Amino acid sequence: MYFLADGMLGRFARWLRLLGHDVEYFKQASDAELLEAALKEHRILLTCDLALYRLAIARGADAFHVEGKTEAEKLANIAKRFQITLEVNTKVSRCPICNSSITPTSKDAIRGKIPKSTLRRYKEFWVCKGCGRYYWRGSHWKKIDEVLTKANMILQSQKP
Ligand SMILES: [Zn+2]
């Protein structure tokens, strides 16, 4: 899906990109600029700001009011609203940093570009087509799994 996140939702934007969604993120944009971009690019505006959410709806933009104390709660809420799958599929994942798509790469292609120990330890690597960052399922992956598991549990518990 196509989203546009407001300045408060940088972390949340990175999560959605990881899940394969195209999320523009404007760190410093006025409400008017956010609204204009959402309308022009047909993106769903994501905001924690209820006033901005209401304004967006009144102006005919698609918007979602992001609620939740933790990332897991926020993810569960947006998943419920848009039927988003809370699982990482690297075939569709986007770069959390720049929002470009990522593509698998070989060990040979990245030799010398990442630490040797990392190269030895992991089998699969990806490179971002936009910013050129490398990705692998490193130690942080456990944390990602934990948050998504928690989000899925919240989602299940909300089902009637
Ligand atoms: Zn990137």
Coordinates of C-alpha atoms in Angstrom, one line a residue, residues 19 22 24 27 29 50 52 57 60 64 66 71 81 83 88 95 97 100 113-114 116 124 127 131-132 146 152 156 158:
L19 CA 6.7 -5.2 5.7
D22 CA 5.7 2.2 0.1
E24 CA 7.0 8.4 2.2
K27 CA 10.3 14.7 8.8
A29 CA 6.5 19.3 6.7
L50 CA -6.3 13.6 15.5
L52 CA -4.8 16.6 11.2
I57 CA -10.7 13.4 5.9
G60 CA -11.1 14.2 0.9
F64 CA -5.5 6.8 9.2
V66 CA -2.3 5.9 14.3
E71 CA 5.1 -0.2 17.9
R81 CA -7.8 -1.5 9.4
Q83 CA -5.7 -6.2 6.4
V88 CA 8.3 -9.9 6.8
C95 CA 14.6 -0.4 2.6
I97 CA 15.9 3.9 5.5
S100 CA 13.5 1.8 -2.2
K113 CA 32.0 -4.4 1.9
I114 CA 30.7 -5.8 5.1
K116 CA 34.1 -10.8 7.4
E124 CA 21.3 -14.4 2.8
V127 CA 21.2 -4.7 -1.1
C131 CA 20.9 3.9 -1.1
G132 CA 23.1 0.8 -1.5
E146 CA 9.4 -10.3 18.8
N152 CA -0.1 -10.5 15.8
Q156 CA -5.8 -12.0 17.3
Q158 CA -9.1 -8.1 19.1

